[in-house]
Short mmCIF file of C-alpha atoms and ligand atoms in Angstrom, two decimals:
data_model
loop_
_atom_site.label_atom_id
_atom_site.label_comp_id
_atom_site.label_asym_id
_atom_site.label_seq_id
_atom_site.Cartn_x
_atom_site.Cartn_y
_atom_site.Cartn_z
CA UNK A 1 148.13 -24.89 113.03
CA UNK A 2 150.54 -26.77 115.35
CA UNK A 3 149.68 -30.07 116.11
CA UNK A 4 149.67 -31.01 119.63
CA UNK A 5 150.14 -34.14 121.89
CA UNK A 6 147.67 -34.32 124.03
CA UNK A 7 149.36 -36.19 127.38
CA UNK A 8 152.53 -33.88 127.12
CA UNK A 9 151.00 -30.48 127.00
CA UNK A 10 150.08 -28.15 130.21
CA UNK A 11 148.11 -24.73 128.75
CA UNK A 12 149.13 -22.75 131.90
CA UNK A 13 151.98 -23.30 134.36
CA UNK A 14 154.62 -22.11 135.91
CA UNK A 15 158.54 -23.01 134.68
CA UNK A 16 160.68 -24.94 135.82
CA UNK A 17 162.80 -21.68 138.07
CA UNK A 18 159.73 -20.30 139.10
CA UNK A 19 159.81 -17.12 137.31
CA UNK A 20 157.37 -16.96 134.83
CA UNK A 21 153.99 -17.97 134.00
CA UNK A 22 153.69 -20.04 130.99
CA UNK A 23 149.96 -20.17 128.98
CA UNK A 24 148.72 -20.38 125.67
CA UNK A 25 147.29 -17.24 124.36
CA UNK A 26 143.61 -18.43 123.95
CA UNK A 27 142.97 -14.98 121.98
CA UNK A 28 145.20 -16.14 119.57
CA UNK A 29 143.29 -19.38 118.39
CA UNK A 30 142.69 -21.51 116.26
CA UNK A 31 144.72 -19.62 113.77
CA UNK A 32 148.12 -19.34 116.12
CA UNK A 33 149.54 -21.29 118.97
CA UNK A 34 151.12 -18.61 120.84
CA UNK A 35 152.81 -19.04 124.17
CA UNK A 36 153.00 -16.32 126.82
CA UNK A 37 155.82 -16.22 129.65
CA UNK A 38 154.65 -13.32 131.84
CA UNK A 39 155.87 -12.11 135.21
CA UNK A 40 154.24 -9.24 136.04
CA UNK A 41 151.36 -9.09 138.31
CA UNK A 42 149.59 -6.47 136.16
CA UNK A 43 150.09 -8.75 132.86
CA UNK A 44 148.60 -11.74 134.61
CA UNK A 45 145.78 -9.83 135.92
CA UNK A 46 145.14 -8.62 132.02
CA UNK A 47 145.67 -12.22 130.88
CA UNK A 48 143.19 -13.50 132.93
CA UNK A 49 140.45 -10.32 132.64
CA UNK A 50 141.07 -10.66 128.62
CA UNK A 51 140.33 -14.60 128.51
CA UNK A 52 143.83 -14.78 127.05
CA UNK A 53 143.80 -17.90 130.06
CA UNK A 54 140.32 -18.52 130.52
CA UNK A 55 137.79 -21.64 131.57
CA UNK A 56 137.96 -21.71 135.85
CA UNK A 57 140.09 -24.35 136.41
CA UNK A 58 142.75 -22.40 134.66
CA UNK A 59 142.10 -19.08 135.83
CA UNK A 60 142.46 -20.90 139.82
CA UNK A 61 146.10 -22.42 138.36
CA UNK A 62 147.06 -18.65 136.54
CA UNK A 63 146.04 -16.52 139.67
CA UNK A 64 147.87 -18.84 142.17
CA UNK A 65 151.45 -18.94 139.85
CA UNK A 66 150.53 -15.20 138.90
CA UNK A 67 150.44 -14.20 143.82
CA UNK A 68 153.29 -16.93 143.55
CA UNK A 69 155.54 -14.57 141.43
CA UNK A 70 154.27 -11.45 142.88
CA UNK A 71 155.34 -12.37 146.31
CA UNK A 72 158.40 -13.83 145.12
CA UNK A 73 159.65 -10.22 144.62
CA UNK A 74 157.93 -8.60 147.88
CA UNK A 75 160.63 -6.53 149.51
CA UNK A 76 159.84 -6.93 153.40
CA UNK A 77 161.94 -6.75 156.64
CA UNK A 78 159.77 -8.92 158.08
CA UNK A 79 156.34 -11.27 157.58
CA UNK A 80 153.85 -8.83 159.21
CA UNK A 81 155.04 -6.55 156.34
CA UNK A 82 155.44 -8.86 154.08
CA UNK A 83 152.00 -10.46 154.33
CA UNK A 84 150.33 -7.09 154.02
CA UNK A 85 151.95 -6.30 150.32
CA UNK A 86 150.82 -10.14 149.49
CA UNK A 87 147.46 -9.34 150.29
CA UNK A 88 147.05 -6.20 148.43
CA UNK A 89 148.46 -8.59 145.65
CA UNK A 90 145.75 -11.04 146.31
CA UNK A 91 143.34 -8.50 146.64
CA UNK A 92 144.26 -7.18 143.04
CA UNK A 93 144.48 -10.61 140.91
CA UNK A 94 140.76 -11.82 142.43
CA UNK A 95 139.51 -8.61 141.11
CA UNK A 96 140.31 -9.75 137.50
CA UNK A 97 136.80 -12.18 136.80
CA UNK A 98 134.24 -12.56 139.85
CA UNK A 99 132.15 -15.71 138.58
CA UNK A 100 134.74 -18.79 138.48
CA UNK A 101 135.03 -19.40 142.20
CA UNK A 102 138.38 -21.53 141.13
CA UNK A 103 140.11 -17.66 141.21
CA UNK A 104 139.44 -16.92 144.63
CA UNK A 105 139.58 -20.49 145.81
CA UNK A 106 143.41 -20.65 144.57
CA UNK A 107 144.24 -17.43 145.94
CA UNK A 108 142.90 -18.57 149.55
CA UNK A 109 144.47 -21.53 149.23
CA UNK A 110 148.54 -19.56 148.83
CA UNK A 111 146.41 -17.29 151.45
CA UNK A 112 146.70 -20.17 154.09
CA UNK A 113 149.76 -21.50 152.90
CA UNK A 114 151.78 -17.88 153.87
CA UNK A 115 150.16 -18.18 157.05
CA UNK A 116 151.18 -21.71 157.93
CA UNK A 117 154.86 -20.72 157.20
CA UNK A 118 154.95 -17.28 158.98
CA UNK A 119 157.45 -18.53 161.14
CA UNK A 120 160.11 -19.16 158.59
CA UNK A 121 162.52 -16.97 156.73
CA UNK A 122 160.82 -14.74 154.03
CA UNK A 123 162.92 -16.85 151.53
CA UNK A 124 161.19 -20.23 152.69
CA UNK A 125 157.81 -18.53 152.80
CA UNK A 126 158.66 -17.60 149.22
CA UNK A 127 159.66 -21.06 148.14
CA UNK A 128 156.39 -22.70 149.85
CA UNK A 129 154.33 -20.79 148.02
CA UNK A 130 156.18 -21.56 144.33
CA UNK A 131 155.48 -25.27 145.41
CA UNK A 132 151.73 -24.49 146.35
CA UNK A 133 151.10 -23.41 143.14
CA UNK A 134 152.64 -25.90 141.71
CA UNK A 135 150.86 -28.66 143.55
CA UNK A 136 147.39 -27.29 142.40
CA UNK A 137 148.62 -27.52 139.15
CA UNK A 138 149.03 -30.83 139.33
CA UNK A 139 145.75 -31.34 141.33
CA UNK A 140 144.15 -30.13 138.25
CA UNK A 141 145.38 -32.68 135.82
CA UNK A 142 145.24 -35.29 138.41
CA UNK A 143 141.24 -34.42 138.92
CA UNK A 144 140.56 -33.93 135.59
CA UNK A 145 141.92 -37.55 134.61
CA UNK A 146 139.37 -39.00 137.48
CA UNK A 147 136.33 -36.88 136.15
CA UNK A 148 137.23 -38.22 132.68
CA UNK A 149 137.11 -42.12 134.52
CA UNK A 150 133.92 -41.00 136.22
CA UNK A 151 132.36 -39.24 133.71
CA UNK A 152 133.34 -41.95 131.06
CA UNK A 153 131.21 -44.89 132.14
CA UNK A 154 128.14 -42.19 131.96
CA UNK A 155 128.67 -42.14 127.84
CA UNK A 156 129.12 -45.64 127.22
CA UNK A 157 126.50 -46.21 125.22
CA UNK A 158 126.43 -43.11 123.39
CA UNK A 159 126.69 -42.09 119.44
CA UNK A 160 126.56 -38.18 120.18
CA UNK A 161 126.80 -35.36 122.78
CA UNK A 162 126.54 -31.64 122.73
CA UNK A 163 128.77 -29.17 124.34
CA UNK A 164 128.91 -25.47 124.87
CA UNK A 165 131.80 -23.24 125.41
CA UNK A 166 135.31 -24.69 126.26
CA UNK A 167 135.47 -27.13 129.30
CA UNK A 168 138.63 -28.86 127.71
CA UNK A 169 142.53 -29.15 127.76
CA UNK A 170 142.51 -25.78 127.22
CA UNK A 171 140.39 -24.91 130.22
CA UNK A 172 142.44 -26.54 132.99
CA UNK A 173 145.97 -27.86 132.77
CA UNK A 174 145.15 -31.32 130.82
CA UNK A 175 142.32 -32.91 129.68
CA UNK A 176 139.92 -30.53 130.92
CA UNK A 177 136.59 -31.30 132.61
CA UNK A 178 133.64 -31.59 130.09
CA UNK A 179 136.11 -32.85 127.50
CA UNK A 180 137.90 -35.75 130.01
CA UNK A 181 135.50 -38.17 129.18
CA UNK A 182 135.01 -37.29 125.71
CA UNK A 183 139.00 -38.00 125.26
CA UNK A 184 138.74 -41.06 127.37
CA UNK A 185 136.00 -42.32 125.43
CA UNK A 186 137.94 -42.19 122.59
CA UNK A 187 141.24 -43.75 124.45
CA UNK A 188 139.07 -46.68 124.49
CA UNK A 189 137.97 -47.07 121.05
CA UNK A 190 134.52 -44.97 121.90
CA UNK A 191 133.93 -42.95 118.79
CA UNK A 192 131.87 -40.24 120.01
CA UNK A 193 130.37 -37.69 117.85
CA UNK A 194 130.61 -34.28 119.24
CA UNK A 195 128.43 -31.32 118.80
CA UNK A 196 129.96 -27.82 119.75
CA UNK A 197 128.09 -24.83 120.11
CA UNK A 198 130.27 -21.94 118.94
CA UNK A 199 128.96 -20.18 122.19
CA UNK A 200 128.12 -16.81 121.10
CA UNK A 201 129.26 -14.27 122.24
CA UNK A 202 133.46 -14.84 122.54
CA UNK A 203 133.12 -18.05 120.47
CA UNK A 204 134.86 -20.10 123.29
CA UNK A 205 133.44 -23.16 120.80
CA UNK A 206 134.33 -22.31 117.61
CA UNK A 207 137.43 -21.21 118.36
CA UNK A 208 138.82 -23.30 121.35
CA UNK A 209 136.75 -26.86 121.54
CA UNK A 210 136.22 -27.35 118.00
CA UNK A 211 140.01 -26.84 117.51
CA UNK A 212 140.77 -28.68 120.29
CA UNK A 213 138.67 -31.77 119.47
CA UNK A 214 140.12 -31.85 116.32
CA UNK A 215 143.79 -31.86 117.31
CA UNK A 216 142.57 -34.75 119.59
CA UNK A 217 141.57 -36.57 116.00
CA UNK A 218 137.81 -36.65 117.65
CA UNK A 219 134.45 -36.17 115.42
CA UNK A 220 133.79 -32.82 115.70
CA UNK A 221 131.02 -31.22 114.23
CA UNK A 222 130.33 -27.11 115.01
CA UNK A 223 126.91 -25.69 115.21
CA UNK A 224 125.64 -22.07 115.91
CA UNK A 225 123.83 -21.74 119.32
CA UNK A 226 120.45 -21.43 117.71
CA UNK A 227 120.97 -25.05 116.44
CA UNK A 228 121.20 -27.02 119.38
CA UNK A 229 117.02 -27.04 119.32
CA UNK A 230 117.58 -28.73 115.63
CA UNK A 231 120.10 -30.99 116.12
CA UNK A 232 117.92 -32.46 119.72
CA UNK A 233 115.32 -32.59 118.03
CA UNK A 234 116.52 -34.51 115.25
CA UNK A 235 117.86 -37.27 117.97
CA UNK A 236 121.45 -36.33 116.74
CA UNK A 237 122.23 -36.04 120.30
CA UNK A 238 122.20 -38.58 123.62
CA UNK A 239 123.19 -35.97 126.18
CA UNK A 240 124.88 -32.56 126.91
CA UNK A 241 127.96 -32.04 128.81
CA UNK A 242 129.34 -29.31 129.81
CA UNK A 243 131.72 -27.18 132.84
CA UNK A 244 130.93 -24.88 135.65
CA UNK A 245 132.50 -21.99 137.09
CA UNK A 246 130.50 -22.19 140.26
CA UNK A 247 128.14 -24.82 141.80
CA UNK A 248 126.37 -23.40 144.88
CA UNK A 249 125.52 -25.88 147.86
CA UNK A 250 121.85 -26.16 146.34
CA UNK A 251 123.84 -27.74 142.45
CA UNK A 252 122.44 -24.86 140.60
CA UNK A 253 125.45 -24.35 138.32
CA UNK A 254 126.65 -21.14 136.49
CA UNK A 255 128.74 -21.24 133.56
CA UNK A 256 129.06 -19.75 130.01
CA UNK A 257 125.97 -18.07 129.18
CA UNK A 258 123.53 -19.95 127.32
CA UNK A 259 124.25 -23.12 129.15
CA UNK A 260 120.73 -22.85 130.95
CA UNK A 261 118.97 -22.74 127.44
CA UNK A 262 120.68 -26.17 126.75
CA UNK A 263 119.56 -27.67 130.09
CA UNK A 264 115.97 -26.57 129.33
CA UNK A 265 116.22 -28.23 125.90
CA UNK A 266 117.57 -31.22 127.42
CA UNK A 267 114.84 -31.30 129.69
CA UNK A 268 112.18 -31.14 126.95
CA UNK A 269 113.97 -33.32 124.63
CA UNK A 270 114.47 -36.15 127.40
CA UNK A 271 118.07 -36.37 127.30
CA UNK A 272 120.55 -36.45 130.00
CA UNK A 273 122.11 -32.99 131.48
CA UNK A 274 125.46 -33.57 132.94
CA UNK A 275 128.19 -30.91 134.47
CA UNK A 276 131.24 -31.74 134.91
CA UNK A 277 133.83 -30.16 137.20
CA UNK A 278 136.51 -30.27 139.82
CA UNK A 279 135.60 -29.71 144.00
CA UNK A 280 137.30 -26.22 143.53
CA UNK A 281 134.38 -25.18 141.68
CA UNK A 282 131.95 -26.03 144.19
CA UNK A 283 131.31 -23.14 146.35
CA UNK A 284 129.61 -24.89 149.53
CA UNK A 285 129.55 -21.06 150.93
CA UNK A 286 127.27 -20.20 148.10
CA UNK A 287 123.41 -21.41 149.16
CA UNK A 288 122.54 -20.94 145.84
CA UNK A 289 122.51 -19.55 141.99
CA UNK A 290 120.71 -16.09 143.45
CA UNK A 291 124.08 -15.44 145.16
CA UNK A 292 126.30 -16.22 142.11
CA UNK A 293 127.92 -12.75 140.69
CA UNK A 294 127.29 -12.80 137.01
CA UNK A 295 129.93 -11.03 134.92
CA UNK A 296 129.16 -8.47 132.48
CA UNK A 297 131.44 -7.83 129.51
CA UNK A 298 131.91 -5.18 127.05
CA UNK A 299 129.22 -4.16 124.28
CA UNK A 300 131.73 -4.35 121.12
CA UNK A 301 132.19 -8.01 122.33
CA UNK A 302 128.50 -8.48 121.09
CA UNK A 303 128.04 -5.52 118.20
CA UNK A 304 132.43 -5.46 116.82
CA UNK A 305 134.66 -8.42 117.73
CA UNK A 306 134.62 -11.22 114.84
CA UNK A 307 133.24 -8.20 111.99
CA UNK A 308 134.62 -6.96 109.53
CA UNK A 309 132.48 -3.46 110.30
CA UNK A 310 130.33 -3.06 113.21
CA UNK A 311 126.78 -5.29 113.09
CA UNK A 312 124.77 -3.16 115.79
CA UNK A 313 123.59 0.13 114.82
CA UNK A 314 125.61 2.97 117.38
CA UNK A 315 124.48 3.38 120.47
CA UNK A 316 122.12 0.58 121.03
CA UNK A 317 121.63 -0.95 124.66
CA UNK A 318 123.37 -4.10 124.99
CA UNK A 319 123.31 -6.87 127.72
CA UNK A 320 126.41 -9.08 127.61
CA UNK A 321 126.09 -11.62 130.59
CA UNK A 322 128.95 -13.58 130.39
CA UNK A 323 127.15 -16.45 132.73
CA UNK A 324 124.23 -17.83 133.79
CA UNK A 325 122.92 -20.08 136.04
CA UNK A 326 120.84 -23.43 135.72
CA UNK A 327 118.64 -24.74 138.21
CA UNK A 328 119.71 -27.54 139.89
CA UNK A 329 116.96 -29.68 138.85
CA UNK A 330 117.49 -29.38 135.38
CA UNK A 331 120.91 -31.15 135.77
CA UNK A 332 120.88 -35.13 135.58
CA UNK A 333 124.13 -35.61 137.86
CA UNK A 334 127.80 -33.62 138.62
CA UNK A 335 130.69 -35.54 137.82
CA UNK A 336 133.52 -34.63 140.02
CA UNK A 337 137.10 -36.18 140.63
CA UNK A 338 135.63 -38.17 143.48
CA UNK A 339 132.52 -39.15 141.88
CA UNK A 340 129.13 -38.98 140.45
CA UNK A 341 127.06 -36.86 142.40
CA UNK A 342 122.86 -36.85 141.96
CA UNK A 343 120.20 -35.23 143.58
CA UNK A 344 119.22 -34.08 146.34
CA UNK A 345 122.47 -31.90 145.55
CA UNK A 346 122.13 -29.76 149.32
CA UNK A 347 122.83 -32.95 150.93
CA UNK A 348 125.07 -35.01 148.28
CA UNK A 349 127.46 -32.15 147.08
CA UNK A 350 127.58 -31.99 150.91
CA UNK A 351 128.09 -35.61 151.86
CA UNK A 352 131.10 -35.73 149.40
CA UNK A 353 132.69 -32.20 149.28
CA UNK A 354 132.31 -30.82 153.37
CA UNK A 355 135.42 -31.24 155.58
CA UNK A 356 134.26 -31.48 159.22
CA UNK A 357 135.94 -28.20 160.91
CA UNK A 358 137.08 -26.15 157.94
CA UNK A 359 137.01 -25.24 154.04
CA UNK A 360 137.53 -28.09 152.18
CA UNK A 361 141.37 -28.94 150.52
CA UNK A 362 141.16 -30.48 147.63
O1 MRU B 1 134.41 -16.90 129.99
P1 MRU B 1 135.11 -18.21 130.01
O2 MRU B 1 135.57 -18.66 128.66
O3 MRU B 1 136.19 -18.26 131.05
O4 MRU B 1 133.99 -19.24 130.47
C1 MRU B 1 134.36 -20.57 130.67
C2 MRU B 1 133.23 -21.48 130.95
O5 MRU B 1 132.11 -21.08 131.11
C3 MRU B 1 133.58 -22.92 131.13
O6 MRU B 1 132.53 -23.74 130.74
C4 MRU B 1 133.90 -23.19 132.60
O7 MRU B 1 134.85 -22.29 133.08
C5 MRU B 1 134.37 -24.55 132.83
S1 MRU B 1 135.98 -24.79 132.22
C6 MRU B 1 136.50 -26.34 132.64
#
């Protein structure tokens, strides 16, 4: 395994010419650090529906370099032409994962910024939206570093958390969302112990956080799913933390299935729930969890991948939610780039996230 540096490393981006998407195969981990450099919209679209990028922040930064490309090389004699084989491109990449709202929030976002240029030459509408992608790819990092300050102060006076799934470095651009504090914390001499879930079924935790914590030199110590109950009860653990895909106006929150369990846990065991996540994961157009699309994977990610031989007998039924969604009043606050938010969620995800006469721009 490659050692890596945490501040100089960016696990999806575009280069420096604005030709190809750069990522870190996620597939490939822990065992290789592979880099991709793709250009075609069809690869991109694959990268993103096979989690080779993968946690929402980094899908939103993927999909927007992936349209950024793909209109790049739009032949059009003019922009009402143009425009048309951009959306079909659009259209295309947000078909990839429907629960991380961060996919179709990026894509809207080059949406608007073809629009506001449709006066210019096709080259300058071509350039502006190389530079939108660009700039929220460095939103990213910029909010993850404030929801690690925000979230920080939460953990002060912690020994232990639990996390499920991968909300790190490896999730957004840098640092991550979950993770932020967690490597803040440990900027400033914090030494955290950190539980990881190996989030059954894709093993986003085994594979991705616990390898990720570990590069970071944090305390890292992996547990199956079915152990969180042990490890809570045992008072191992002074609160969970973990990412979103989507927060609906209401706060319930969906993300990697088998978050709600931990909520419910948390509940009964008295300790603090947080999420944490960026604004372009709240989905103020979403009233609440009932409207969230949950994806559903393959079978032979539940009864094959990992095995040696198949571990399901043929032709059983499987259910392989990818998501789920927990309640809003399981979940103790939000920590976002521009804050701590508690509940009431309608009216304080409101209060901080709504832009008086349009979507917000984060
Ligand atoms: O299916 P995945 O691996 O894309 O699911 C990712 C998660 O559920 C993460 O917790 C979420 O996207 C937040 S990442 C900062």
């Amino acid at each position: 395994m490659v050692r890596i540096d945490n501040n100089q490393w960016r696990t999806v981006s575009l280069n420096a010419e604005g030709t190809k998407l750069r990522l870190i195969d996620q597939t490939r981990l822990p065992n290789e650090l592979v880099w991709l450099e793709l250009s075609e919209l069809e690869d991109i679209w694959q990268a993103i529906k096979t989690l080779a990028v993968r946690g929402a922040p980094a899908i939103g930064v993927a999909a927007a370099g992936g349209l950024a490309l793909a209109a790049r090389r739009i032949l059009a004699l003019d922009f009402p032409e143009f425009y048309q084989k951009f959306c079909r491109c659009k259209a295309y990449l947000a078909s990839a994962r429907p629960t991380a709202v961060n996919l179709g929030w990026a894509l809207e976002r080059l949406k608007r910024t073809a629009l506001e240029n449709k006066e210019r030459s096709l080259t300058e509408v071509k350039a502006a939206l190389i530079a939108e992608a660009n700039a929220i790819r460095d939103e990213d990092i910029e909010c993850c570093r404030s929801i690690g300050e925000n979230g920080q102060p939460l953990l002060a006076d912690f020994q232990a958390v639990l996390t499920h799934c991968n909300a790190g470095q490896l999730a957004a651009v840098q640092y991550g969302t979950a993770l932020a504090p967690l490597y803040l914390a440990r900027e400033r001499g914090q030494n955290l112990r950190v539980f990881v879930d190996e989030t059954r079924p894709l093993l986003q935790g085994a594979r991705l956080t616990a390898w990720e914590l570990q590069q970071a030199g944090l305390d890292v110590t992996l547990i199956c799913d079915n152990m969180a109950a042990t490890v809570l009860a045992r008072g191992w653990v002074d609160a969970v933390i973990v990412g979103a895909d989507r927060i609906a106006a209401n706060g319930d929150v969906a993300n990697k299935i088998g978050t709600s369990g931990l909520a419910i846990l948390a509940r009964h065991f008295k300790r603090p729930f947080y999420v944490a996540a960026p604004g372009s994961t709240i989905d103020l157009d979403c009233r609440n969890g009932k409207n969230i699309v949950i994806e559903e994977r393959e079978p032979e990610e539940v009864c094959e991948l990992w095995y040696s031989q198949r571990m399901a007998p043929e032709g059983i039924n499987v259910f392989n939610p990818a998501f789920d969604v927990t309640p809003a009043e399981l979940i103790s606050g939000i920590i976002t780039e521009r804050g701590v938010v508690y509940p009431p969620y309608p009216e304080n995800l409101s209060a901080m996230f709504k832009v008086i006469g349009g979507s917000k721009k984060l």
